[in-house]
Amino acid sequence: MHRSLIGIAVLLALAGCSYREAARPPVRSAAVPVVWLRSETTSRAAETSFRRKVVEIAMAEWRRWGAQATHRNGPKQNHAGYAEWVAHYWKIATGRESRAAWSGAFVSYVMKEAGADSSWPGTGSHAHYIKIATQNRARRSGHFWARRLTEYSPRPGDLVCNALEGGIDFDNQPDRSYASHCDIVVDVRDGWIAVVGGNLSNSVAKRALMTDFDGRLVNPQPRAFDPAVRNWFVVIETRL
């Protein structure tokens, strides 16, 4: 009897040792939620008044440019009346009008119109405000902090940024200006974030980016969602 009990205990122990929880994949294998992406409303409310204003303004500009779920249709910068809006983005962002590459000016326009304080730099350069946010985080000051993709889950009102040059990551940001791009997070759901950006094929567009099971941005993105396979390397957390 005693030996039988020992045998049963050994078998149970071996069974326990042989069991392993199946490893979950890093991301959900789901098709992009097109209906959600095209929606003119958001499914998750922003957490602060400033964040709500950022989302509202970004969505309003997205609708102004035809509510595009991709950047392959809808009004472009050279269509009647839209070049003036580009100049307006630059004017609010930097104090001067321009019609140059304007994705950075678009982001700064949204932030300033939402009421960002002086810790948001008046710039049309993504690289500039990424650098400022990185310094803010290191000094634990200001209201815009750079976060690693692996440590922070983007929320509505944050920014997600990529480098368009090689050799750049969170720990290796050149002091010079470099080609980069940031989009504004306007909505979050399981497995995805919806972002709005300017100067996407000379327009304003919304697109989906994939996140992992913890809500963190996946890098690189699948080619279906980011054909250029950009180097997403930083989230700018809004702390207002």
PDB file of C-alpha atoms in Angstrom:
ATOM      1  CA  MET A   1       0.000   0.000   0.000  1.00  0.00           C
ATOM      2  CA  HIS A   2       2.776   2.391   0.943  1.00  0.00           C
ATOM      3  CA  ARG A   3       4.665   1.621  -2.269  1.00  0.00           C
ATOM      4  CA  SER A   4       1.500   2.152  -4.329  1.00  0.00           C
ATOM      5  CA  LEU A   5       1.014   5.609  -2.851  1.00  0.00           C
ATOM      6  CA  ILE A   6       4.627   6.489  -3.600  1.00  0.00           C
ATOM      7  CA  GLY A   7       4.175   5.301  -7.183  1.00  0.00           C
ATOM      8  CA  ILE A   8       1.073   7.402  -7.660  1.00  0.00           C
ATOM      9  CA  ALA A   9       2.835  10.452  -6.236  1.00  0.00           C
ATOM     10  CA  VAL A  10       5.751   9.965  -8.632  1.00  0.00           C
ATOM     11  CA  LEU A  11       3.413   9.653 -11.614  1.00  0.00           C
ATOM     12  CA  LEU A  12       1.563  12.817 -10.619  1.00  0.00           C
ATOM     13  CA  ALA A  13       4.837  14.689 -10.211  1.00  0.00           C
ATOM     14  CA  LEU A  14       6.021  13.558 -13.637  1.00  0.00           C
ATOM     15  CA  ALA A  15       2.719  14.573 -15.181  1.00  0.00           C
ATOM     16  CA  GLY A  16       3.047  17.996 -13.599  1.00  0.00           C
ATOM     17  CA  CYS A  17       6.595  18.377 -14.863  1.00  0.00           C
ATOM     18  CA  SER A  18       5.624  17.385 -18.386  1.00  0.00           C
ATOM     19  CA  TYR A  19       2.847  19.991 -18.569  1.00  0.00           C
ATOM     20  CA  ARG A  20       3.822  23.335 -19.990  1.00  0.00           C
ATOM     21  CA  GLU A  21       1.506  26.209 -20.753  1.00  0.00           C
ATOM     22  CA  ALA A  22       1.428  26.701 -24.498  1.00  0.00           C
ATOM     23  CA  ALA A  23       3.487  29.721 -25.460  1.00  0.00           C
ATOM     24  CA  ARG A  24       1.253  32.470 -26.764  1.00  0.00           C
ATOM     25  CA  PRO A  25       2.235  34.148 -30.008  1.00  0.00           C
ATOM     26  CA  PRO A  26       3.635  37.688 -29.731  1.00  0.00           C
ATOM     27  CA  VAL A  27       0.701  39.147 -31.674  1.00  0.00           C
ATOM     28  CA  ARG A  28      -2.853  38.247 -32.567  1.00  0.00           C
ATOM     29  CA  SER A  29      -3.303  36.831 -36.037  1.00  0.00           C
ATOM     30  CA  ALA A  30      -6.307  38.889 -37.099  1.00  0.00           C
ATOM     31  CA  ALA A  31      -7.246  40.871 -40.164  1.00  0.00           C
ATOM     32  CA  VAL A  32      -7.207  44.643 -39.872  1.00  0.00           C
ATOM     33  CA  PRO A  33     -10.611  45.813 -38.516  1.00  0.00           C
ATOM     34  CA  VAL A  34     -11.592  47.940 -41.514  1.00  0.00           C
ATOM     35  CA  VAL A  35     -15.018  48.989 -40.203  1.00  0.00           C
ATOM     36  CA  TRP A  36     -13.441  50.194 -36.959  1.00  0.00           C
ATOM     37  CA  LEU A  37     -10.666  51.971 -38.846  1.00  0.00           C
ATOM     38  CA  ARG A  38     -13.142  53.854 -41.022  1.00  0.00           C
ATOM     39  CA  SER A  39     -15.362  54.820 -38.093  1.00  0.00           C
ATOM     40  CA  GLU A  40     -15.670  58.532 -37.387  1.00  0.00           C
ATOM     41  CA  THR A  41     -16.061  57.797 -33.678  1.00  0.00           C
ATOM     42  CA  THR A  42     -13.579  56.240 -31.261  1.00  0.00           C
ATOM     43  CA  SER A  43     -14.226  53.140 -29.159  1.00  0.00           C
ATOM     44  CA  ARG A  44     -11.991  54.051 -26.220  1.00  0.00           C
ATOM     45  CA  ALA A  45     -12.214  57.418 -24.489  1.00  0.00           C
ATOM     46  CA  ALA A  46      -9.047  59.380 -23.815  1.00  0.00           C
ATOM     47  CA  GLU A  47      -8.123  59.670 -20.143  1.00  0.00           C
ATOM     48  CA  THR A  48      -7.584  63.408 -19.671  1.00  0.00           C
ATOM     49  CA  SER A  49      -9.027  66.622 -21.052  1.00  0.00           C
ATOM     50  CA  PHE A  50      -5.846  67.344 -23.005  1.00  0.00           C
ATOM     51  CA  ARG A  51      -5.725  63.856 -24.484  1.00  0.00           C
ATOM     52  CA  ARG A  52      -9.382  64.156 -25.513  1.00  0.00           C
ATOM     53  CA  LYS A  53      -8.671  67.439 -27.284  1.00  0.00           C
ATOM     54  CA  VAL A  54      -5.703  65.903 -29.115  1.00  0.00           C
ATOM     55  CA  VAL A  55      -7.893  63.056 -30.364  1.00  0.00           C
ATOM     56  CA  GLU A  56     -10.805  65.353 -31.261  1.00  0.00           C
ATOM     57  CA  ILE A  57      -8.606  67.734 -33.261  1.00  0.00           C
ATOM     58  CA  ALA A  58      -6.738  64.939 -35.053  1.00  0.00           C
ATOM     59  CA  MET A  59     -10.043  63.275 -35.968  1.00  0.00           C
ATOM     60  CA  ALA A  60     -11.517  66.585 -37.151  1.00  0.00           C
ATOM     61  CA  GLU A  61      -8.537  67.124 -39.464  1.00  0.00           C
ATOM     62  CA  TRP A  62      -8.829  63.532 -40.683  1.00  0.00           C
ATOM     63  CA  ARG A  63     -12.457  64.204 -41.627  1.00  0.00           C
ATOM     64  CA  ARG A  64     -11.467  67.483 -43.291  1.00  0.00           C
ATOM     65  CA  TRP A  65      -9.220  65.495 -45.629  1.00  0.00           C
ATOM     66  CA  GLY A  66     -11.897  62.987 -46.598  1.00  0.00           C
ATOM     67  CA  ALA A  67     -11.802  60.503 -43.677  1.00  0.00           C
ATOM     68  CA  GLN A  68      -9.350  58.244 -45.479  1.00  0.00           C
ATOM     69  CA  ALA A  69      -8.722  54.795 -44.033  1.00  0.00           C
ATOM     70  CA  THR A  70      -5.664  54.547 -46.271  1.00  0.00           C
ATOM     71  CA  HIS A  71      -3.582  57.237 -47.915  1.00  0.00           C
ATOM     72  CA  ARG A  72      -4.458  56.225 -51.472  1.00  0.00           C
ATOM     73  CA  ASN A  73      -7.686  58.162 -51.944  1.00  0.00           C
ATOM     74  CA  GLY A  74      -9.248  61.442 -50.920  1.00  0.00           C
ATOM     75  CA  PRO A  75      -8.044  65.053 -51.180  1.00  0.00           C
ATOM     76  CA  LYS A  76      -4.348  65.820 -51.599  1.00  0.00           C
ATOM     77  CA  GLN A  77      -2.239  68.853 -50.781  1.00  0.00           C
ATOM     78  CA  ASN A  78      -2.474  70.092 -54.380  1.00  0.00           C
ATOM     79  CA  HIS A  79      -6.281  70.011 -54.439  1.00  0.00           C
ATOM     80  CA  ALA A  80      -8.087  73.331 -54.233  1.00  0.00           C
ATOM     81  CA  GLY A  81      -8.002  74.826 -50.741  1.00  0.00           C
ATOM     82  CA  TYR A  82      -5.787  72.199 -49.100  1.00  0.00           C
ATOM     83  CA  ALA A  83      -2.413  73.878 -49.606  1.00  0.00           C
ATOM     84  CA  GLU A  84      -3.779  76.700 -47.471  1.00  0.00           C
ATOM     85  CA  TRP A  85      -4.429  74.232 -44.657  1.00  0.00           C
ATOM     86  CA  VAL A  86      -0.854  72.984 -44.877  1.00  0.00           C
ATOM     87  CA  ALA A  87       0.351  76.582 -44.556  1.00  0.00           C
ATOM     88  CA  HIS A  88      -1.975  76.994 -41.559  1.00  0.00           C
ATOM     89  CA  TYR A  89      -0.500  73.922 -39.833  1.00  0.00           C
ATOM     90  CA  TRP A  90       2.971  75.422 -40.239  1.00  0.00           C
ATOM     91  CA  LYS A  91       1.792  78.816 -38.982  1.00  0.00           C
ATOM     92  CA  ILE A  92       0.323  77.388 -35.768  1.00  0.00           C
ATOM     93  CA  ALA A  93       3.232  74.973 -35.260  1.00  0.00           C
ATOM     94  CA  THR A  94       6.146  77.325 -35.847  1.00  0.00           C
ATOM     95  CA  GLY A  95       4.832  80.843 -36.349  1.00  0.00           C
ATOM     96  CA  ARG A  96       5.623  80.893 -40.051  1.00  0.00           C
ATOM     97  CA  GLU A  97       3.837  79.637 -43.144  1.00  0.00           C
ATOM     98  CA  SER A  98       5.330  76.953 -45.355  1.00  0.00           C
ATOM     99  CA  ARG A  99       4.316  74.283 -47.837  1.00  0.00           C
ATOM    100  CA  ALA A 100       7.345  72.053 -47.239  1.00  0.00           C
ATOM    101  CA  ALA A 101       7.135  68.472 -45.905  1.00  0.00           C
ATOM    102  CA  TRP A 102       4.490  68.937 -43.256  1.00  0.00           C
ATOM    103  CA  SER A 103       3.895  65.763 -41.239  1.00  0.00           C
ATOM    104  CA  GLY A 104       5.791  67.210 -38.255  1.00  0.00           C
ATOM    105  CA  ALA A 105       3.965  70.524 -38.564  1.00  0.00           C
ATOM    106  CA  PHE A 106       0.665  68.621 -38.548  1.00  0.00           C
ATOM    107  CA  VAL A 107       1.503  66.944 -35.229  1.00  0.00           C
ATOM    108  CA  SER A 108       2.667  70.219 -33.661  1.00  0.00           C
ATOM    109  CA  TYR A 109      -0.474  71.953 -34.933  1.00  0.00           C
ATOM    110  CA  VAL A 110      -2.680  69.374 -33.214  1.00  0.00           C
ATOM    111  CA  MET A 111      -0.698  69.566 -29.967  1.00  0.00           C
ATOM    112  CA  LYS A 112      -0.756  73.364 -29.847  1.00  0.00           C
ATOM    113  CA  GLU A 113      -4.432  73.622 -30.757  1.00  0.00           C
ATOM    114  CA  ALA A 114      -5.160  71.146 -27.948  1.00  0.00           C
ATOM    115  CA  GLY A 115      -3.420  73.485 -25.499  1.00  0.00           C
ATOM    116  CA  ALA A 116       0.067  72.002 -25.087  1.00  0.00           C
ATOM    117  CA  ASP A 117       2.287  74.021 -22.770  1.00  0.00           C
ATOM    118  CA  SER A 118       5.809  75.278 -23.443  1.00  0.00           C
ATOM    119  CA  SER A 119       7.290  71.815 -22.954  1.00  0.00           C
ATOM    120  CA  TRP A 120       6.058  71.057 -26.480  1.00  0.00           C
ATOM    121  CA  PRO A 121       8.578  72.662 -28.870  1.00  0.00           C
ATOM    122  CA  GLY A 122       7.332  74.892 -31.677  1.00  0.00           C
ATOM    123  CA  THR A 123       8.772  72.784 -34.474  1.00  0.00           C
ATOM    124  CA  GLY A 124       7.875  71.035 -37.691  1.00  0.00           C
ATOM    125  CA  SER A 125      10.612  68.442 -37.144  1.00  0.00           C
ATOM    126  CA  HIS A 126       9.716  65.025 -35.755  1.00  0.00           C
ATOM    127  CA  ALA A 127      13.365  64.406 -34.843  1.00  0.00           C
ATOM    128  CA  HIS A 128      13.414  67.604 -32.777  1.00  0.00           C
ATOM    129  CA  TYR A 129      10.466  66.778 -30.562  1.00  0.00           C
ATOM    130  CA  ILE A 130      11.516  63.123 -30.258  1.00  0.00           C
ATOM    131  CA  LYS A 131      14.847  64.383 -28.904  1.00  0.00           C
ATOM    132  CA  ILE A 132      13.131  66.802 -26.517  1.00  0.00           C
ATOM    133  CA  ALA A 133      10.843  64.021 -25.248  1.00  0.00           C
ATOM    134  CA  THR A 134      13.870  61.759 -24.730  1.00  0.00           C
ATOM    135  CA  GLN A 135      15.592  64.491 -22.709  1.00  0.00           C
ATOM    136  CA  ASN A 136      12.395  65.126 -20.726  1.00  0.00           C
ATOM    137  CA  ARG A 137      12.253  61.470 -19.755  1.00  0.00           C
ATOM    138  CA  ALA A 138      15.916  61.432 -18.675  1.00  0.00           C
ATOM    139  CA  ARG A 139      15.452  64.603 -16.610  1.00  0.00           C
ATOM    140  CA  ARG A 140      11.983  63.593 -15.407  1.00  0.00           C
ATOM    141  CA  SER A 141      10.626  66.963 -16.473  1.00  0.00           C
ATOM    142  CA  GLY A 142       8.151  68.299 -19.017  1.00  0.00           C
ATOM    143  CA  HIS A 143       4.868  66.775 -20.110  1.00  0.00           C
ATOM    144  CA  PHE A 144       5.990  64.688 -23.088  1.00  0.00           C
ATOM    145  CA  TRP A 145       8.185  61.668 -22.385  1.00  0.00           C
ATOM    146  CA  ALA A 146       9.814  59.258 -24.821  1.00  0.00           C
ATOM    147  CA  ARG A 147       9.103  55.608 -24.033  1.00  0.00           C
ATOM    148  CA  ARG A 148      10.595  52.402 -25.376  1.00  0.00           C
ATOM    149  CA  LEU A 149       8.205  50.206 -27.318  1.00  0.00           C
ATOM    150  CA  THR A 150       8.925  47.356 -24.903  1.00  0.00           C
ATOM    151  CA  GLU A 151       7.960  49.270 -21.752  1.00  0.00           C
ATOM    152  CA  TYR A 152       4.840  51.238 -22.593  1.00  0.00           C
ATOM    153  CA  SER A 153       1.467  50.659 -24.250  1.00  0.00           C
ATOM    154  CA  PRO A 154       0.313  53.629 -26.370  1.00  0.00           C
ATOM    155  CA  ARG A 155      -2.928  55.340 -25.362  1.00  0.00           C
ATOM    156  CA  PRO A 156      -5.182  57.838 -27.156  1.00  0.00           C
ATOM    157  CA  GLY A 157      -3.383  61.182 -27.276  1.00  0.00           C
ATOM    158  CA  ASP A 158       0.130  59.675 -27.427  1.00  0.00           C
ATOM    159  CA  LEU A 159       2.430  59.627 -30.457  1.00  0.00           C
ATOM    160  CA  VAL A 160       4.146  56.682 -32.133  1.00  0.00           C
ATOM    161  CA  CYS A 161       7.258  57.399 -34.176  1.00  0.00           C
ATOM    162  CA  ASN A 162       9.532  55.719 -36.672  1.00  0.00           C
ATOM    163  CA  ALA A 163      12.920  56.458 -38.193  1.00  0.00           C
ATOM    164  CA  LEU A 164      13.216  56.541 -41.968  1.00  0.00           C
ATOM    165  CA  GLU A 165      16.984  56.076 -41.781  1.00  0.00           C
ATOM    166  CA  GLY A 166      18.927  53.005 -40.707  1.00  0.00           C
ATOM    167  CA  GLY A 167      20.937  52.679 -37.508  1.00  0.00           C
ATOM    168  CA  ILE A 168      18.571  54.759 -35.374  1.00  0.00           C
ATOM    169  CA  ASP A 169      16.866  53.415 -32.267  1.00  0.00           C
ATOM    170  CA  PHE A 170      15.878  54.618 -28.801  1.00  0.00           C
ATOM    171  CA  ASP A 171      19.468  54.551 -27.530  1.00  0.00           C
ATOM    172  CA  ASN A 172      21.051  55.799 -30.753  1.00  0.00           C
ATOM    173  CA  GLN A 173      19.446  59.054 -31.797  1.00  0.00           C
ATOM    174  CA  PRO A 174      21.705  61.396 -33.764  1.00  0.00           C
ATOM    175  CA  ASP A 175      22.043  64.998 -32.651  1.00  0.00           C
ATOM    176  CA  ARG A 176      21.365  66.129 -36.205  1.00  0.00           C
ATOM    177  CA  SER A 177      17.956  66.212 -37.823  1.00  0.00           C
ATOM    178  CA  TYR A 178      17.041  62.924 -39.473  1.00  0.00           C
ATOM    179  CA  ALA A 179      14.189  61.581 -41.584  1.00  0.00           C
ATOM    180  CA  SER A 180      11.407  60.394 -39.298  1.00  0.00           C
ATOM    181  CA  HIS A 181       7.645  60.343 -38.913  1.00  0.00           C
ATOM    182  CA  CYS A 182       5.155  60.360 -36.028  1.00  0.00           C
ATOM    183  CA  ASP A 183       1.424  59.648 -35.937  1.00  0.00           C
ATOM    184  CA  ILE A 184      -1.164  60.513 -33.286  1.00  0.00           C
ATOM    185  CA  VAL A 185      -2.900  57.653 -31.483  1.00  0.00           C
ATOM    186  CA  VAL A 186      -6.661  58.233 -31.698  1.00  0.00           C
ATOM    187  CA  ASP A 187      -8.064  54.855 -30.649  1.00  0.00           C
ATOM    188  CA  VAL A 188      -7.006  51.578 -29.039  1.00  0.00           C
ATOM    189  CA  ARG A 189      -8.495  48.100 -29.111  1.00  0.00           C
ATOM    190  CA  ASP A 190      -7.202  44.583 -28.504  1.00  0.00           C
ATOM    191  CA  GLY A 191      -4.391  43.944 -30.946  1.00  0.00           C
ATOM    192  CA  TRP A 192      -4.502  47.329 -32.663  1.00  0.00           C
ATOM    193  CA  ILE A 193      -4.107  51.059 -32.386  1.00  0.00           C
ATOM    194  CA  ALA A 194      -5.576  53.551 -34.834  1.00  0.00           C
ATOM    195  CA  VAL A 195      -3.313  56.474 -35.690  1.00  0.00           C
ATOM    196  CA  VAL A 196      -3.769  59.674 -37.690  1.00  0.00           C
ATOM    197  CA  GLY A 197      -0.860  61.295 -39.490  1.00  0.00           C
ATOM    198  CA  GLY A 198      -0.182  64.169 -41.846  1.00  0.00           C
ATOM    199  CA  ASN A 199       1.570  64.259 -45.210  1.00  0.00           C
ATOM    200  CA  LEU A 200       0.837  60.603 -45.921  1.00  0.00           C
ATOM    201  CA  SER A 201       0.960  60.747 -49.726  1.00  0.00           C
ATOM    202  CA  ASN A 202       0.262  64.485 -49.408  1.00  0.00           C
ATOM    203  CA  SER A 203      -2.852  64.002 -47.297  1.00  0.00           C
ATOM    204  CA  VAL A 204      -4.113  63.226 -43.780  1.00  0.00           C
ATOM    205  CA  ALA A 205      -4.982  59.573 -43.195  1.00  0.00           C
ATOM    206  CA  LYS A 206      -5.840  57.074 -40.493  1.00  0.00           C
ATOM    207  CA  ARG A 207      -4.265  53.639 -40.372  1.00  0.00           C
ATOM    208  CA  ALA A 208      -4.047  50.647 -38.054  1.00  0.00           C
ATOM    209  CA  LEU A 209      -0.859  49.429 -36.391  1.00  0.00           C
ATOM    210  CA  MET A 210      -0.559  46.053 -34.708  1.00  0.00           C
ATOM    211  CA  THR A 211       0.132  45.631 -30.994  1.00  0.00           C
ATOM    212  CA  ASP A 212       1.046  42.585 -28.929  1.00  0.00           C
ATOM    213  CA  PHE A 213      -0.947  40.964 -26.110  1.00  0.00           C
ATOM    214  CA  ASP A 214       0.232  43.689 -23.714  1.00  0.00           C
ATOM    215  CA  GLY A 215      -0.875  46.478 -26.049  1.00  0.00           C
ATOM    216  CA  ARG A 216       2.679  47.400 -27.038  1.00  0.00           C
ATOM    217  CA  LEU A 217       3.528  48.425 -30.572  1.00  0.00           C
ATOM    218  CA  VAL A 218       4.971  45.649 -32.724  1.00  0.00           C
ATOM    219  CA  ASN A 219       8.168  46.364 -34.631  1.00  0.00           C
ATOM    220  CA  PRO A 220       8.513  45.687 -37.458  1.00  0.00           C
ATOM    221  CA  GLN A 221       4.894  45.890 -38.504  1.00  0.00           C
ATOM    222  CA  PRO A 222       3.586  43.279 -40.952  1.00  0.00           C
ATOM    223  CA  ARG A 223       4.032  44.439 -44.543  1.00  0.00           C
ATOM    224  CA  ALA A 224       0.266  44.494 -45.036  1.00  0.00           C
ATOM    225  CA  PHE A 225       0.031  47.418 -42.601  1.00  0.00           C
ATOM    226  CA  ASP A 226       3.397  49.086 -43.142  1.00  0.00           C
ATOM    227  CA  PRO A 227       4.659  48.200 -46.643  1.00  0.00           C
ATOM    228  CA  ALA A 228       7.847  50.209 -46.170  1.00  0.00           C
ATOM    229  CA  VAL A 229       8.652  48.219 -42.984  1.00  0.00           C
ATOM    230  CA  ARG A 230       9.651  51.340 -41.087  1.00  0.00           C
ATOM    231  CA  ASN A 231      11.648  51.238 -37.887  1.00  0.00           C
ATOM    232  CA  TRP A 232       9.118  52.086 -35.166  1.00  0.00           C
ATOM    233  CA  PHE A 233      11.249  52.851 -32.147  1.00  0.00           C
ATOM    234  CA  VAL A 234       9.589  55.260 -29.727  1.00  0.00           C
ATOM    235  CA  VAL A 235       6.257  56.199 -28.167  1.00  0.00           C
ATOM    236  CA  ILE A 236       5.854  59.746 -26.892  1.00  0.00           C
ATOM    237  CA  GLU A 237       3.710  59.636 -23.771  1.00  0.00           C
ATOM    238  CA  THR A 238       1.444  62.608 -23.145  1.00  0.00           C
ATOM    239  CA  ARG A 239       1.494  63.513 -19.456  1.00  0.00           C
ATOM    240  CA  LEU A 240      -1.017  66.358 -19.518  1.00  0.00           C
TER     241      LEU A 240
END
